[in-house]
Amino acid sequence: MDFFQILALIVPAAIVSAAPLILTGLGGVLSERSGVVNIGLEGLMMFGAFVGAIFTHYGEQWGLGAGSPWMSFVVAIVAGALFAVPHAVASISFKADQVVSGVALNFLAAGLSIFLTKKLFGAGQTPDIQERIGKGDVPLLSKIPVIGDLFFSNAYSTSFVAVFLAFVVWYIIYKTPFGLRLRSVGEHPMAADTMGINVIKTRYISVIMGGAFAGLGGAIYVASIAGNFTGSTISGQGFMALAAMIFGKWHPLGAMGAALFFGLAQSLSITGEQIPLLKDIPDVYLLILPYVLTILALAGFVGRADAPKASGQPYEKGKR
Amino acid sequence: MEYVIEMRNIRKEFPGIVANDNVTLQVKKGEIHALLGENGAGKSTLMNVLFGLYQPEQGEIYVKGKPISITDPNVANRLGIGMVHQHFMLVENFTVTENIILGKEITTGGRVDLKKAAKEVKALSDRYGLSVDPNAKIENISVGMQQRVEILKTLYRGAEILIFDEPTAVLTPQEIHELMEIMKKLVAEGKSIILITHKLKEIMEACDRCTVIRRGRGIGTVDVAETNPDKLAAMMVGREVNFKVDKTKASPKQTVLKIEGLVVEDARKVPAVDGLNLEIKAGEILGIAGVDGNGQTELLEAITGLRKAVKGTVELNGKNITNHKPRRVTEAGLGHIPQDRHKHGLVLDFSIGTNMVLQTYYQQPYSKHKILKFPAIYDKANQLIKEFDVRTPSEHTLARALSGGNQQKAIIAREVDRSPDFLIAAQPTRGLDVGAIEFIHSKLIQERDKGKAVLLLSFELDEVMNVSDRIAVIYEGKIVAIVDPKETTEQELGLLMAGGKKQKAGDRSESR
Amino acid sequence: GKDDGGGSNADGKKDAFKVAMVTDTGGVDDKSFNQSAWEGLQKFGKDNDLKKGTGFKYLQSTSASDYAPNLNSLVRENYKLVYGIGFLMQQDIQKVAKQQPKAQLALVDSVVPEKNVASITFKEHEGSFLVGLIAGMQTKSNKVGFVGGVDSELIKKFENGFKAGVKTANPKAEIFVQYAGDFNKAEKGQAIANTFYGKGADIIYHAAGGTGKGVFTEAKNRSKNGEKVWVIGVDRDQHEEGMPEDVTLTSMVKRVDKAVEEVSKQTMDGKFPGGKTVEFGLDEDGVGIAPHKDNVSKDALAKVDEYKKKIQNGDITVPKTDKEYKTFESNMKK
Amino acid sequence: MNLVKGRLFHILVPVVSVLLGLLIGGIIMLVSNYNPVSAYAALIDGIFGNGYNLGETIRAASPLILSGLAVAFAFRTGLFNIGVEGQLLVGWLASVYVGIHFDLPKVIHLPFAILAGAAAGALWGVIPGILKAKFKVHEVITTIMMNYIALYATNGIIRAYMLAPGERTKDIKESASLASPWLQQITEFSRLHYGIVVAILAAVIMWFILWKTTTGYELRAVGFNQHASQYAGINVSKNIVLAMAISGAFAGAAGTMEGLGTYQYMTINNAFTGVGFDGIAVSLLGANGSVGIIIAALLFGGLKIGSLTMQSAAGVPTELVGIVIALIIFFVASSYLIRWLTNRFTKGGKI
Ligand SMILES: Nc1ncnc2c1ncn2[C@@H]1O[C@H](COP(=O)(O)OP(=O)(O)OP(=O)(O)O)[C@@H](O)[C@H]1O
Ligand SMILES: Nc1ncnc2c1ncn2[C@@H]1O[C@H](COP(=O)(O)OP(=O)(O)OP(=O)(O)O)[C@@H](O)[C@H]1O
Ligand SMILES: [Mg+2]
Ligand SMILES: [Mg+2]
């Protein structure tokens, strides 16, 4: 295979596997920028995947046809938002250890989603969905010589949604009053409070929005890749999204970049086996490649990533 | 007549402490009203109540005659009450403008319009002569400018009543003077000001009336015109106080600490200590006077081994200890009462008992073969707790639960008990009441008289002048003068601290 | 004690025949061998009117460490025959067999040399050979692919049988092979399929469980965009998975259900094949191509029948391992 | 009086949380029309019902104790070790390797194998430790990455060098095995092995290091306040690395429970064992204390084993136990507020 052929294989695949990570990563950014650590992304994503799977299925039953997955996305967004509430209540109102409450969320998602699946379908997995998000060429753009083939040919519409939303979140956080307040709450809640900003409310909104994004990420994973939901559908993607967020230095576009980086490393490690010069490398090396690269990147050129100053600390009025 | 602000019989409790007990405060329109009291008297608490940060257990608040319950800062802002907090409330990595407009953003099309906002900030700062750089990040500007940002925050919200909580603690006399001018300008514009301070001169200079609080109780309100510093002091403390610390003349002996050509860089790799020379002799207390941010912190960190020196040498008892690890410096005979007791001085989540051996836990008798010997540890702790009158229920109490004064006493006990040849006392009385202050001063002098060398760093000029035998003035990382406290005045010191010549405050440290 | 387990069981009769199985983490609805094993057990149960839950039942394992307790509790509940589904249970079956000499156990997909264990294996290579023939006949690009779950002895049987079949039908066909290193990573399956199709393959045979889902996803996507690509399913008839785009060419079915039913019968009739290895191949219809044949061309089917006979008469032996495949290939050359 | 209140709380919070968790679990069963009573009856029976279940419960608890200790030790020193899972895998592999490839008398071989596992885990923990100490890299992200590297690396090594039929390594030599025919006898052939002794020993060791040695004093000081530690001449970087090493060693030891005890070999794992993540729950419920962790591990081990009987006898999906565990964590975590308050002003609340 010539180099370009390889690119044409790797890049689209990278974008495909990146989309769910991007969205979930964005969820993490929203939550942590407001000062609430969110280890629960995995669970939120899992619950979103579960909801996405069953509602795409129902959508098909209700005759929504190709609209089914999109309907399921909407439900997954709501479900993700709701599922984030326990984490918000525990870590914002009850001042629980945010990491721990996030871990609890993961346990809850794992248990609840399968339990409900068994309850609903009497099976350990949801039925296969028929109406997948299909790949397609973007009308004009795909005609652009090189870039067209790489980025706009047989690509998922959801991938573009993800990238688009990354910019939306960036705009919200850095350009709107709400964003300014969100960041101030994550950096110096007391200061925000003295400026009349409702810290608790702002954090609730951010965490819940974060849940919505993670939920969408999970649903898109099902609709574009997995095709149904089982206990192992979401196995670690949430943690990778968390990594992407930190890697991206809590910046929406940074998180997107990191997610794409993971996707690239991932698909390189798979396509690699078909690339002459990489063929002979034992595939273990290709399998661990993405994770090693991440660590190197963090230790090396990315360097120290500074979390929002107040992240992980519950806010209490008048505490010095 | 009607008051712009009237707080009647306010009571505010914290777990274990009654911070405000039946306090009444009445502020007239267009006056500068001083709020005077020892540290911990309850001034900040009272103001936080007025600003809606705390809810009082008892009492009413009237604004312009109307009874109001101020449930949160929003309400206060709407009522035209603004507060410049004792510990600045600024988001470090935001710009000046972002900090000012936060919560009351200027938008065009739902989008924060920083350009427009910056213009407004500029206009505002010009109008009141509060020079700031609207686009600078807070973490990169001087304390003086940060304070001006705090003031602008309140003005931007159209505050009519401004509260200043200990604004002068961190300023040079010159800066203080300018601040007073600004305040006068503000009242001239019809605004009313509440000024918290411990410094009687400031009250005499700028204020119209003064309310005094002691141990959370309101003592009374006086017209500044009809009183004098001694009367105020008596009201504040409840007894006659002599501001002079009584001590015999020092009899300095051999040099204990010798610093030559020391260069230390701060976090931003800028030399904060820049070719500094200094000698301290046994049996003397050397005070360091200077405006915060002129390299004091870096100097102490370099001596104690917490920060690398780039150039120069530090000798303790003739031994070169430059860039030695903290423990080796300590073992070479250093005692260190750190600036920030909560950050460096104590492990707040350890018991006060275990904190007492923070420097010695690895030595006999507190441990043997790496096994801790708790009986020995707690015996020592109890001995120190008695000796230094540390008010704590038991040696097992978490250090966190102690009041600042007692936390500080514990630290001093720990450091002095090792009877080091050289003792660093950095702001040893910060946040403490006069009782504790007198106690600590006497301890320092005791050490001196035992023939130890003591280095005192303080931002309170009175303290420096009263306690030290010699005063070294530090400015931009150098010792610019060494003066005898008996032959100098605060004015002179102030000038030296500002670099010898009078200059517009703010410009000073923008360059940093 | 062990007896009251029997005494207190629903239909009272102490020596009522009871049969049960332990699934691996997949569960009885994994659309794979666990499921068809359970189907077999259910049919057997119905035919001999046993009650579900007392006469016949299954236990699902949530992790590998559950195999032993599950097997054990079934044995102590006096089930006369207990199946372990999947070679992963080999070790635990062996332990239990040693500890409980009275127990009668059966293991699917692997061999345990104990006289109270019946080992059930399949000639997957033979079935894979047949679908290989079909692939070889129907590929337009002369390029086909094989996606394996985890590189292992068992999956190798699929790979080599398939390759042999392809080469037999179409010597000049090129075969891409890749293992995902995982039975549950759909996106990997998809990425591999993407690579294969991208390199021009038009038929992919997967033996990769959940990872195989990704292969179907990719095939569906491409056929939506007008590409004509196929997937060959595994274990069960995966026609459904291919719908609505209808990308399933055929499937290599492995009749675990038949095997389970068969062995259960023998055991009930007191002919428990303990210590033996019961192997199900083409003869026993243990393996073969799916009943759903719409997408398979006439002459491909003819070819399949032709070679099915040859294999049954022993005219050719299908290779299981890489080594056997090498020799098979070299023999073809001559 | 306050002291009593503080102490009481320490016990009360987890107990109440467990009860609430089970209660809500019961409600969930009711609404999804299962019978909670028979379900919990089955659960109890599945834990204590007979020697076998009891044996399996203890067997399942052993690695949980160790992974709980690993998480707790890191917590105590201000670190969050999500990497227990990976450290466990490398520990498992190392112990099995030693178990297979050495020929020694049991008195040497078994301890050697266990220590090898612990050492491997420690090494796996040290890497994130160094990255945090030297490059300020967030340990949460590095430990997550290290988990995946461990998963694929161990599988790769087994496949390349140690593969035996059945997707696993050969069995370890008897001389390196924790298994005990006697223990199996008295528990009706459960897989109960001497690992529980190792686990309890480890719990004692953790307690001793943390509370009785100068090392523990330094580790905890660094965990609470790095600045004060530095001021007191404690080497912060060294202690961060050390903390991760010790934590990793416990995790590695957890791996040896599987390798030398439960399985006697290592399989090629298609997914994480989950024991590492359960460790977080265990350490939390055990309030990061040695005794608490042992109790919590026995509880979770029991719930997991019992859930199997719950499935077979009452037909309730095993996942319900997962939900109950999640609820328990939520309750414990949320009651931190109250505990924090009592601690803060408890006169005489020990460090
Ligand atoms: N958040 C708090 N929690 C508990 N106690 C507090 C809190 N804030 C203040 N206190 C207590 O209330 C008393 C008054 O505190 P406050 O800060 O009002 O004193 P102050 O007059 O402002 O002292 P300073 O001059 O040092 O600012 C102190 O003795 C302190 O112990
Ligand atoms: N959260 C708290 N709980 C109990 N006491 C507190 C708390 N915060 C502060 N205090 C006490 O309040 C008193 C003064 O407050 P603090 O120690 O913060 O110094 P400060 O006077 O507020 O600041 P500064 O030293 O800059 O003037 C001290 O006795 C301190 O122990
Ligand atoms: Mg104050
Ligand atoms: Mg103060």
XYZ file of C-alpha atoms in Angstrom, chain C residues 94-315:
222
model
C -11.096 -30.596 35.677
C -10.851 -29.445 39.314
C -14.505 -30.133 40.047
C -14.287 -33.505 38.295
C -11.390 -34.515 40.528
C -13.056 -33.256 43.706
C -16.485 -34.742 42.967
C -15.921 -38.176 41.413
C -19.680 -38.876 41.437
C -20.460 -35.812 39.376
C -21.009 -36.144 35.619
C -19.688 -33.161 33.684
C -19.400 -32.158 30.050
C -17.186 -29.531 28.471
C -17.806 -27.830 25.146
C -14.949 -26.808 22.863
C -12.106 -28.425 24.767
C -10.899 -31.709 26.217
C -10.590 -32.798 29.836
C -9.054 -36.252 30.316
C -11.180 -37.297 33.308
C -13.382 -40.370 33.345
C -16.364 -38.383 34.648
C -16.065 -35.677 32.002
C -17.408 -35.862 28.459
C -15.491 -33.572 26.120
C -17.401 -32.115 23.192
C -15.480 -30.639 20.291
C -16.332 -29.551 16.772
C -14.570 -29.744 13.457
C -14.831 -25.981 12.906
C -12.141 -26.267 10.246
C -14.417 -28.422 8.120
C -17.280 -25.944 8.348
C -14.921 -23.059 7.711
C -13.586 -24.924 4.668
C -17.071 -24.935 3.150
C -17.666 -21.209 3.659
C -14.129 -20.738 2.348
C -15.193 -22.462 -0.875
C -18.144 -20.087 -1.189
C -15.932 -17.074 -0.567
C -13.424 -18.308 -3.135
C -16.148 -18.818 -5.717
C -18.004 -15.552 -5.178
C -15.233 -13.024 -4.659
C -15.078 -10.577 -7.557
C -11.867 -8.917 -6.485
C -10.101 -12.191 -5.700
C -9.390 -10.722 -2.300
C -11.027 -12.027 0.903
C -10.371 -11.466 4.590
C -10.490 -13.322 7.896
C -10.954 -11.506 11.215
C -10.172 -13.539 14.312
C -11.072 -12.632 17.874
C -8.117 -13.772 19.911
C -5.231 -15.645 18.321
C -5.713 -19.133 19.757
C -5.684 -22.821 18.890
C -9.460 -22.831 18.505
C -9.754 -19.787 16.255
C -6.822 -21.044 14.178
C -9.035 -23.983 13.169
C -11.476 -21.456 11.669
C -8.712 -19.544 9.920
C -6.912 -22.484 8.349
C -10.077 -24.312 7.325
C -11.292 -21.101 5.675
C -8.029 -20.393 3.879
C -7.881 -23.967 2.605
C -11.428 -23.641 1.289
C -10.733 -20.353 -0.462
C -7.546 -21.612 -2.097
C -9.232 -24.822 -3.208
C -11.986 -22.947 -4.993
C -9.852 -20.066 -6.173
C -6.063 -20.663 -6.049
C -5.162 -17.136 -7.093
C -7.274 -15.482 -4.382
C -5.448 -13.293 -1.860
C -6.389 -13.704 1.819
C -5.915 -11.012 4.485
C -5.820 -12.256 8.086
C -5.912 -10.220 11.283
C -6.672 -10.935 14.939
C -8.271 -8.171 17.012
C -6.803 -9.466 20.257
C -10.250 -9.148 21.755
C -13.708 -10.709 21.443
C -15.514 -7.555 22.578
C -14.095 -4.553 20.729
C -16.585 -3.638 17.995
C -14.607 -0.588 16.905
C -11.545 -2.753 16.321
C -13.536 -5.182 14.224
C -14.823 -2.229 12.263
C -11.391 -0.719 11.799
C -9.968 -4.027 10.598
C -12.883 -4.550 8.226
C -12.374 -0.998 7.013
C -8.758 -1.829 6.269
C -9.601 -5.094 4.489
C -12.375 -3.638 2.361
C -10.181 -0.626 1.781
C -7.515 -2.926 0.397
C -10.041 -4.377 -2.004
C -11.405 -7.418 -0.224
C -15.120 -7.962 -0.880
C -15.817 -10.854 1.501
C -14.796 -11.101 5.181
C -15.222 -14.178 7.365
C -15.190 -13.360 11.067
C -14.683 -15.623 14.046
C -14.550 -12.823 16.596
C -17.749 -12.785 18.693
C -18.612 -9.204 19.705
C -15.701 -7.818 17.739
C -17.440 -9.265 14.687
C -20.251 -6.748 15.159
C -17.839 -4.112 13.906
C -17.271 -6.122 10.734
C -21.002 -6.119 10.073
C -21.219 -2.395 10.840
C -18.529 -1.597 8.292
C -20.065 -3.879 5.663
C -23.486 -2.299 6.150
C -22.048 1.188 5.858
C -20.306 0.346 2.643
C -23.263 -1.404 1.050
C -25.391 1.619 1.997
C -23.004 3.600 -0.161
C -23.454 1.169 -3.040
C -20.358 -0.949 -2.494
C -21.051 -4.696 -2.821
C -19.356 -6.296 0.153
C -20.135 -9.440 2.137
C -19.657 -10.821 5.609
C -19.614 -14.494 6.479
C -21.077 -15.100 9.904
C -19.994 -17.642 12.478
C -21.389 -20.083 15.083
C -25.039 -19.373 14.280
C -26.887 -18.198 11.180
C -26.044 -14.487 11.314
C -28.399 -13.556 8.491
C -30.276 -11.259 10.906
C -27.163 -9.276 11.787
C -26.749 -8.501 8.094
C -30.201 -6.979 7.660
C -31.618 -4.743 6.281
C -28.666 -4.188 3.958
C -28.432 -7.991 3.619
C -24.648 -8.229 3.789
C -24.493 -11.759 5.232
C -23.277 -14.047 2.475
C -23.631 -17.163 4.596
C -22.631 -18.399 8.031
C -20.554 -21.228 9.391
C -22.934 -22.750 11.882
C -21.689 -24.802 14.778
C -24.513 -26.931 16.193
C -23.679 -26.760 19.887
C -27.406 -27.241 20.443
C -27.353 -30.588 18.632
C -24.306 -31.674 20.592
C -25.823 -30.725 23.935
C -29.076 -32.440 23.077
C -27.259 -35.563 21.900
C -24.994 -35.917 24.924
C -27.881 -35.229 27.292
C -29.890 -38.036 25.662
C -27.021 -40.495 25.906
C -26.522 -39.612 29.561
C -30.194 -39.975 30.417
C -30.113 -43.408 28.755
C -27.210 -44.206 31.061
C -24.644 -44.021 28.269
C -22.729 -41.017 29.630
C -19.664 -40.720 27.386
C -17.391 -39.978 30.351
C -13.697 -39.793 29.591
C -14.448 -39.762 25.863
C -14.111 -36.926 23.381
C -17.248 -36.615 21.290
C -16.327 -34.786 18.110
C -19.020 -33.250 15.926
C -18.125 -32.671 12.297
C -19.835 -32.702 8.911
C -20.986 -36.303 9.386
C -22.948 -35.525 12.496
C -24.152 -32.214 10.979
C -22.260 -30.693 13.911
C -20.882 -28.029 11.609
C -21.963 -26.730 8.213
C -23.306 -23.756 6.327
C -26.377 -21.861 7.409
C -29.824 -22.888 6.108
C -30.223 -19.387 4.694
C -28.780 -19.777 1.209
C -30.329 -16.961 -0.875
C -27.059 -15.116 -1.325
C -25.021 -18.192 -2.245
C -24.679 -18.895 -5.946
C -25.857 -22.191 -7.472
C -22.426 -23.455 -8.463
C -20.988 -22.404 -5.119
C -23.582 -24.625 -3.458
C -22.718 -27.410 -5.903
C -19.055 -27.010 -4.964
C -19.979 -27.186 -1.289
C -21.874 -30.456 -1.722
C -19.069 -31.907 -3.834
C -16.412 -31.193 -1.222
C -18.636 -32.116 1.681
C -18.684 -35.643 0.264
C -14.932 -35.615 -0.397
C -14.296 -34.670 3.205
C -16.702 -37.259 4.531
C -15.087 -39.986 2.395
C -11.748 -38.775 3.673
C -10.556 -37.919 0.140
